[in-house]
XYZ file of C-alpha atoms in Angstrom:
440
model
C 125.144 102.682 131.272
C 127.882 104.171 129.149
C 130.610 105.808 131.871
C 130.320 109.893 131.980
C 133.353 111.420 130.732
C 135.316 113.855 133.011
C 138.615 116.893 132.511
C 140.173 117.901 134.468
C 141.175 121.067 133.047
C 138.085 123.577 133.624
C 136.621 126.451 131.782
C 134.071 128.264 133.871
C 131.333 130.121 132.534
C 129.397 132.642 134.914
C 126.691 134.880 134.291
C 125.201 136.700 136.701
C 121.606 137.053 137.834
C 121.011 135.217 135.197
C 117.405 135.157 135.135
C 116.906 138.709 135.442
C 119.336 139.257 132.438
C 117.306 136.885 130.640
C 114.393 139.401 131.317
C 116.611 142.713 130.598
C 117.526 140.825 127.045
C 113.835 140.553 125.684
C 112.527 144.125 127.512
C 114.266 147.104 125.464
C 115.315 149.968 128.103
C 114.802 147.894 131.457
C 118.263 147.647 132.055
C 118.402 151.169 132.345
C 115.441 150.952 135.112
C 115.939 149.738 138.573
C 114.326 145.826 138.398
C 113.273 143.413 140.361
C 112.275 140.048 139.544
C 109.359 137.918 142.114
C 110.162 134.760 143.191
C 108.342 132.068 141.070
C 105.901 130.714 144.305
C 103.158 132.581 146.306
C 105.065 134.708 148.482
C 105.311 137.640 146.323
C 108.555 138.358 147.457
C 112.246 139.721 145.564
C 113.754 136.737 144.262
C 116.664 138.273 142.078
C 117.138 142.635 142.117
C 119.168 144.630 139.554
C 122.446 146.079 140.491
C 120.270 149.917 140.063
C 117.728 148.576 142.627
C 120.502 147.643 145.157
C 121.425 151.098 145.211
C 118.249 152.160 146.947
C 118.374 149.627 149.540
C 116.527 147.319 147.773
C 117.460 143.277 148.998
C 116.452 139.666 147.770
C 113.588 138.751 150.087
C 111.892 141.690 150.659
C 108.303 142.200 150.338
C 106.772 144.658 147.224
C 105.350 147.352 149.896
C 109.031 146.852 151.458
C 110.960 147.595 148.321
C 108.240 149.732 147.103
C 108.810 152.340 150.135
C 112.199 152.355 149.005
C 112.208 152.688 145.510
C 108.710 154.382 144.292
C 110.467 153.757 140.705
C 111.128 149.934 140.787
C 110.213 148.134 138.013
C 108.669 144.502 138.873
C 108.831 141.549 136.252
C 106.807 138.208 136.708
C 109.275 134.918 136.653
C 109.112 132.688 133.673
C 110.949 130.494 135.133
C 110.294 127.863 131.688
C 112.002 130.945 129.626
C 114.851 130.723 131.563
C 115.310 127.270 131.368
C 114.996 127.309 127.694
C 117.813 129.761 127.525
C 120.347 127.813 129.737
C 119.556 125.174 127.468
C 120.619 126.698 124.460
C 123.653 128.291 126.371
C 124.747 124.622 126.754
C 124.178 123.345 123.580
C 126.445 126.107 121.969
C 129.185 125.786 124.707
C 129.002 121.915 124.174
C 130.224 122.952 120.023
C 133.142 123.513 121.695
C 133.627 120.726 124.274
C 131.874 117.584 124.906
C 132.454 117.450 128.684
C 129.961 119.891 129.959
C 128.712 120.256 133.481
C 125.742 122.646 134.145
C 125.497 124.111 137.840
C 122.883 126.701 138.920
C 121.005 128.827 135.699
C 123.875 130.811 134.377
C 126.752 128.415 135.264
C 128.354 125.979 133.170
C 132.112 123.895 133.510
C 133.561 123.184 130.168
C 136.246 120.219 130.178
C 139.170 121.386 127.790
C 141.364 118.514 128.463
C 142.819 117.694 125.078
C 141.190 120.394 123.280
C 145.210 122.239 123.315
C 145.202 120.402 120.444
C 142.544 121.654 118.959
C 142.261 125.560 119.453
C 145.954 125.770 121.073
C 146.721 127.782 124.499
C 144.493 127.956 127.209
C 144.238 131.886 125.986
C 142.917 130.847 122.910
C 140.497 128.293 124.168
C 138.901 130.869 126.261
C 138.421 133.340 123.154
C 136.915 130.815 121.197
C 134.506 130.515 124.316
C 134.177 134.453 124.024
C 133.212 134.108 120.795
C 130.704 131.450 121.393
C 129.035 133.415 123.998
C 129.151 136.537 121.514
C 126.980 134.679 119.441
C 124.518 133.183 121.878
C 123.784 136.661 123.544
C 122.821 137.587 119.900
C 120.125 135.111 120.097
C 118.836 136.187 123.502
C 116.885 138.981 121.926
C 113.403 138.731 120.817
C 110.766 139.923 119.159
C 112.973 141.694 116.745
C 114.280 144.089 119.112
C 118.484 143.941 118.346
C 120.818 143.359 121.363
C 123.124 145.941 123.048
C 125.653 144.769 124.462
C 125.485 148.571 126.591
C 122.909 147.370 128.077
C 123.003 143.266 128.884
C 126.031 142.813 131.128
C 128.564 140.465 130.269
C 129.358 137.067 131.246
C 132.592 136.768 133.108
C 135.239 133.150 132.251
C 137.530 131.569 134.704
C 140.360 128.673 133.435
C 141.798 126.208 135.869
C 142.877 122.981 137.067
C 139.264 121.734 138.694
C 136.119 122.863 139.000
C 137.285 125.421 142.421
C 139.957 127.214 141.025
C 137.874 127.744 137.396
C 134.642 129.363 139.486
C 137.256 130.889 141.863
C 138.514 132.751 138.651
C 135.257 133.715 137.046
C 133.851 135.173 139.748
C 136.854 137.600 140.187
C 137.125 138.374 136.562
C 135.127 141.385 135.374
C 132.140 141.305 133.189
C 133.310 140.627 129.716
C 136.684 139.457 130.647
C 139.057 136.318 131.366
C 141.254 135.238 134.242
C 143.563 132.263 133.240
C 144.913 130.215 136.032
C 148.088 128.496 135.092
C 148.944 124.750 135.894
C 150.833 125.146 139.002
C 149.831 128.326 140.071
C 146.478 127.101 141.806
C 147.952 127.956 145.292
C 149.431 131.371 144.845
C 146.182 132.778 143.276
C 144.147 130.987 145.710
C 146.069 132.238 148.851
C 144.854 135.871 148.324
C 141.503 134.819 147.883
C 138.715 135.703 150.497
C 137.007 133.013 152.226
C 133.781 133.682 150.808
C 134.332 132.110 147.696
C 134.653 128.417 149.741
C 130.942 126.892 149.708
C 130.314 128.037 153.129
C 127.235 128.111 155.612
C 126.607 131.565 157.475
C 127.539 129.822 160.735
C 131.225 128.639 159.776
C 131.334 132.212 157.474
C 131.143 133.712 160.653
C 133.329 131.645 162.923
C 135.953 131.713 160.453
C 136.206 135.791 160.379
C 135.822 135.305 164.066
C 139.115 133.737 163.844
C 140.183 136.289 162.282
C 140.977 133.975 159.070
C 139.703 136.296 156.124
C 141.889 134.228 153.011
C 142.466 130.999 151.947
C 145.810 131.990 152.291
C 145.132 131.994 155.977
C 143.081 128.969 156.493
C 145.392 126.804 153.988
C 148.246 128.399 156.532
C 146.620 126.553 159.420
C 146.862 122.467 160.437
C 144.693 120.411 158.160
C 144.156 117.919 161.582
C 143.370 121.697 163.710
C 141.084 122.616 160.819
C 138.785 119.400 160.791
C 138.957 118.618 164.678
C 137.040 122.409 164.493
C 134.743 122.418 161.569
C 134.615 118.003 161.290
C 134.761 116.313 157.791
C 133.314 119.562 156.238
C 136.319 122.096 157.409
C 138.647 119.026 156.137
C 137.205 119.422 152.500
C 137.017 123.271 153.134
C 140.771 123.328 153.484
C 141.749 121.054 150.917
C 140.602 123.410 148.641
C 141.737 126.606 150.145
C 145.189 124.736 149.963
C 144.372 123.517 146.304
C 144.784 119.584 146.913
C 141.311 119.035 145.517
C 141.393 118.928 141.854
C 137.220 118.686 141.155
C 137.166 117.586 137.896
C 134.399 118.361 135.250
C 131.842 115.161 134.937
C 130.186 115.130 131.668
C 126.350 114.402 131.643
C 124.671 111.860 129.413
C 121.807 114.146 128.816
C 119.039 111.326 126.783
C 116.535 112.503 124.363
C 113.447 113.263 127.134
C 110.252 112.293 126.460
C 107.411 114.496 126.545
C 103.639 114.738 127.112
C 101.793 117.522 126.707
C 98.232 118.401 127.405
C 96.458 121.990 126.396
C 93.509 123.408 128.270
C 90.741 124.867 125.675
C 90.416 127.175 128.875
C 93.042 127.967 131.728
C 92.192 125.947 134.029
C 93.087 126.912 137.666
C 91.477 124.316 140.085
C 94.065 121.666 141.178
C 91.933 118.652 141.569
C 91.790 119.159 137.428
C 95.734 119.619 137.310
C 96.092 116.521 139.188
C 93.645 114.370 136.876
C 95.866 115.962 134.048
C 99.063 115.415 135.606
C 98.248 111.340 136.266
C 97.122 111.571 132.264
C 100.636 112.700 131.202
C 102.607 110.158 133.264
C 100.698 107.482 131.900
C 101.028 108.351 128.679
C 104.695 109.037 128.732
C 105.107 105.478 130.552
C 103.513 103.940 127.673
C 106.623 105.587 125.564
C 108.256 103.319 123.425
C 111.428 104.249 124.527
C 110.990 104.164 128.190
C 110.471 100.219 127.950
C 112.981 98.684 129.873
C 113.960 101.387 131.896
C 113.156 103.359 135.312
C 112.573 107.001 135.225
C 115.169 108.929 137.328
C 114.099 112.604 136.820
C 110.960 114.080 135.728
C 109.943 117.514 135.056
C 106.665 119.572 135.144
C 105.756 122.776 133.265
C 103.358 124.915 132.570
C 102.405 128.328 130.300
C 100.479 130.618 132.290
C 97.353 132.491 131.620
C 99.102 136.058 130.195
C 98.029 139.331 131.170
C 99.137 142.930 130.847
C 98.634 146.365 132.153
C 101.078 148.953 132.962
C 100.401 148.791 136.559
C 101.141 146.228 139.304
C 97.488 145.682 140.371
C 97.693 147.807 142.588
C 101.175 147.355 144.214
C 102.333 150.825 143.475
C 105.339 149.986 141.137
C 105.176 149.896 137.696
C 104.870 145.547 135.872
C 106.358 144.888 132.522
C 104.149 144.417 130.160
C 102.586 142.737 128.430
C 104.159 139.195 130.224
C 104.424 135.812 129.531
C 104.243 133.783 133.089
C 105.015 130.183 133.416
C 105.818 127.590 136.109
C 108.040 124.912 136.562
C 109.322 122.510 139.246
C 111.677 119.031 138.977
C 111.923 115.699 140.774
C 114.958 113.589 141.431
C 114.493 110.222 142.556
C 116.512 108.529 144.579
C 115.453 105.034 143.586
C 114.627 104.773 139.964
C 110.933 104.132 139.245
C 108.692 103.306 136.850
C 105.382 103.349 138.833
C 102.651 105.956 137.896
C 102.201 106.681 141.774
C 105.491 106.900 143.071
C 106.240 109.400 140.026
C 103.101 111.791 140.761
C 103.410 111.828 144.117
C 106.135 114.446 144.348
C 104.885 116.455 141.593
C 101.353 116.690 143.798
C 103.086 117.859 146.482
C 104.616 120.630 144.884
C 101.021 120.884 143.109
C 99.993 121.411 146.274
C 102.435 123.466 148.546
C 103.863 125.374 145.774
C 101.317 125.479 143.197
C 101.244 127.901 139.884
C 101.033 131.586 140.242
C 97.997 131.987 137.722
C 95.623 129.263 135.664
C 97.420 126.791 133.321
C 97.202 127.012 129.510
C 99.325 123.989 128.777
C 100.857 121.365 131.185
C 103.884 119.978 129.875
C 105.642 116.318 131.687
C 108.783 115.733 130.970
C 111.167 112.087 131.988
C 114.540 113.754 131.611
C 116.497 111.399 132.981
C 116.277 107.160 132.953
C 118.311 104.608 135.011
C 118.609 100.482 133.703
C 115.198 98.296 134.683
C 115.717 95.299 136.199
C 117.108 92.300 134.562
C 112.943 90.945 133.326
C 112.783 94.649 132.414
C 115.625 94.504 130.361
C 114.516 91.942 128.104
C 111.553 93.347 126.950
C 114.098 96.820 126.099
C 114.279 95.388 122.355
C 110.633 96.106 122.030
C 111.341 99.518 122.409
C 114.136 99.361 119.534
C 111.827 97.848 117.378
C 108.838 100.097 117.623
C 110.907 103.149 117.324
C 112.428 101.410 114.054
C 108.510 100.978 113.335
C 107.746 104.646 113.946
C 110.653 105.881 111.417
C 109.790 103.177 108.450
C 106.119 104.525 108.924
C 107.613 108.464 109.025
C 109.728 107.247 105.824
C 106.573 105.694 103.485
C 104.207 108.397 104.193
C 107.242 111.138 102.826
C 107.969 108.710 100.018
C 104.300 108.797 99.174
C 104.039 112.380 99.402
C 106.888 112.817 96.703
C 105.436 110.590 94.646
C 102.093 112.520 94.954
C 104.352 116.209 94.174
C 106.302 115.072 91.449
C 104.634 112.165 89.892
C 107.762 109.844 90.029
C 109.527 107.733 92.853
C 113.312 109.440 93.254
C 114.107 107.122 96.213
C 115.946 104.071 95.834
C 117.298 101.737 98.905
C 120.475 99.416 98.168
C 120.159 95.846 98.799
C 122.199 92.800 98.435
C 123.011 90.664 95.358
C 126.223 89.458 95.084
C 127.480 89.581 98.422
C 130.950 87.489 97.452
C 131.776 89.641 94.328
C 134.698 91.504 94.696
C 133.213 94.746 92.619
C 130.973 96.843 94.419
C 128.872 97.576 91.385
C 128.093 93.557 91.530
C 127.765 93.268 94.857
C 124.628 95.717 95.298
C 122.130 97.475 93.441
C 119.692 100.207 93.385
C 116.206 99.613 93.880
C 113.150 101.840 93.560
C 111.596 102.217 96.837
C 107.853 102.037 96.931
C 106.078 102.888 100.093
């Protein structure tokens, strides 16, 4: 496997509540509404609430008669959790235009590698308005169905620059919405010192013991004994204060993100009972098994999806706050395995559990499988990996010949030639090959 490539020198790209923005971008005026977006399982609870909502006393978590009683005006929005997805995606394929060491986080936050790109745009300043710009013209493309974008309305993303991952994040998430905060080489401590404590990846319980302490910056904790620190908190505080103290340079690993393969299946009707997503599911994992290109290797990460029955209605069914509308719903859950696989039962049996525990909001239009990530066979796997070459070789000569013969058919006349070989030890290119018609 080819080695990932790392910076590190880190850009920081945050954004937010990023799938409720996602929802603000393609819904004209519901930014101006107080918004809350359900958590993508069963519960029917607040998964992510506008900054409006908050105001009222409206929390993540909360049930819809809860936040209801609190806010008679909320406005509730079905997840689409697929539509999100797709957006992040296209986030990071613009950011990677600009570097090719990117590192995606949580939806809405990426780490761009810049080392050597100085040479490139120039000063860190002007790497991160090139980034401004790039965002600029993805949040153009987050509006749909015609509407146009305002950027009045769709908050901003906010950019951080460091050495490592920490001090990059550490600077987005101070910076303010629309705006920069560039961390100079050497000056990782002093801007880190006056930084609260919440910004280390902390658990409640050692949030709490630490302001019991009375240790409120990482000023404070870096101030303390690294040996006092970890004999209190163990191998975890030891890390903690590392990068309070800004020893720990994270650096930005790049991902070698393959082409995935996909299988999809469409219901004629939405189908809603879950032995018939199952029987589906075990369809798509065979089929995508019997990929050409997965010969040879073990699948390391698979993902499910499906498109939702739709619906509409101004009303919440019932739930006394009003439902955007009309909505597209969707569902989607992932699998990492540990040990790469590439048996049928090992890779469903995950995706049944979540099938089972956690299964879609609504019946399924179209179930989509997807083997995102791959990991080498073993060595008797490996030598059958050549048959995959070949039949995707196979696949684009047959894709070639049947556009060749559709030319032909349009314009009565062949117009592609291949080269080939003739005089292979002539020193004049016109000698040494020639144009051929090619005839599918």
């Amino acid at each position: 496997m080819p080695q990932r490539p790392t910076s590190s020198l880190a850009a920081c790209v945050w954004i937010p509540l990023f799938p409720l923005r996602c929802e603000e971008a393609r819904r004209e005026g519901l930014a101006t509404h107080p918004t809350a977006l359900l958590a993508p399982d069963l519960s029917r609870k607040l998964w992510q609430v506008s900054p409006l909502a908050r105001h009222t006393g409206v929390r993540p978590g909360m049930t819809v008669s809860q936040a209801i009683g609190l806010c008679p005006t909320l406005r509730l929005c079905e997840p689409d959790p697929v539509h999100y997805d797709e957006r992040f995606a296209r986030l990071l394929s613009e950011l990677n235009e600009i570097s090719p060491v990117i590192e995606s986080g949580e939806l809405g936050l990426a780490y761009l590698g810049t080392d050597g790109l100085e040479g490139i745009y120039g000063t860190p300043g002007r790497i991160v308005e090139v980034i401004k710009r790039t965002m600029e013209r993805w949040y153009v493309g987050t509006s749909e169905a015609g509407s146009p974008f305002h950027r009045s309305i769709f908050p901003s993303f906010r950019l951080g620059w460091g050495l490592g991952k920490f001090t990059a994040w550490v600077a987005a998430s101070r910076a303010k919405s629309g705006e920069a905060i560039v961390v100079p080489p050497g000056g990782e401590r002093k801007f880190l010192s006056v930084q609260p404590v919440a910004v280390l990846p902390l658990d409640p319980d050692t949030h709490r013991r630490l302001r019991q302490l009375g240790i409120r910056t990482l000023g404070a904790l870096a101030a303390l004994p690294e040996e006092a620190v970890t004999a209190q908190f163990g191998a975890a505080g030891r890390q903690l204060w590392r990068l309070a103290a800004g020893h720990t340079v994270e650096p930005v690993v790049g991902r070698n993100a393959p082409e995935p393969i996909v299988a999809a299946l469409t219901f004629f009707t939405p189908v809603g009972e879950r032995d018939l997503l199952e029987r589906a599911l075990d369809q798509l994992i065979a089929r995508a098994l019997k990929h050409p290109r997965r010969i040879g290797w073990r699948v390391q990460a698979v993902r499910l999806r499906a498109d939702l029955e739709s619906w509409g209605g101004d009303e919440d069914g019932g739930r006394g706050a009003a439902c955007c509308a009309p909505t597209n719903r969707s569902w989607l859950v992932t699998a990492l395995f540990k040990d790469p696989t590439a048996d049928a039962a090992r890779i469903a049996a995950p995706l049944r559990t979540r099938l089972e525990q956690a299964p879609p909001p609504g019946a399924v239009e179209r179930l989509v499988l997807e083997l995102t990530a791959f990991a080498p066979g073993t060595a008797e796997l490996q030598l059958f990996a050549r048959d995959a070459v070949a039949a995707a070789r196979a696949g684009q000569r047959r894709a070639l010949e049947s556009a060749a013969r559709e030319i032909q058919q349009r314009i009565k006349r062949s117009c592609l030639y291949h080269v080939i070989e003739v005089q292979p030890w002539s020193r004049l290119p016109e000698r040494r090959y020639a144009l051929i018609d090619f005839e599918p």
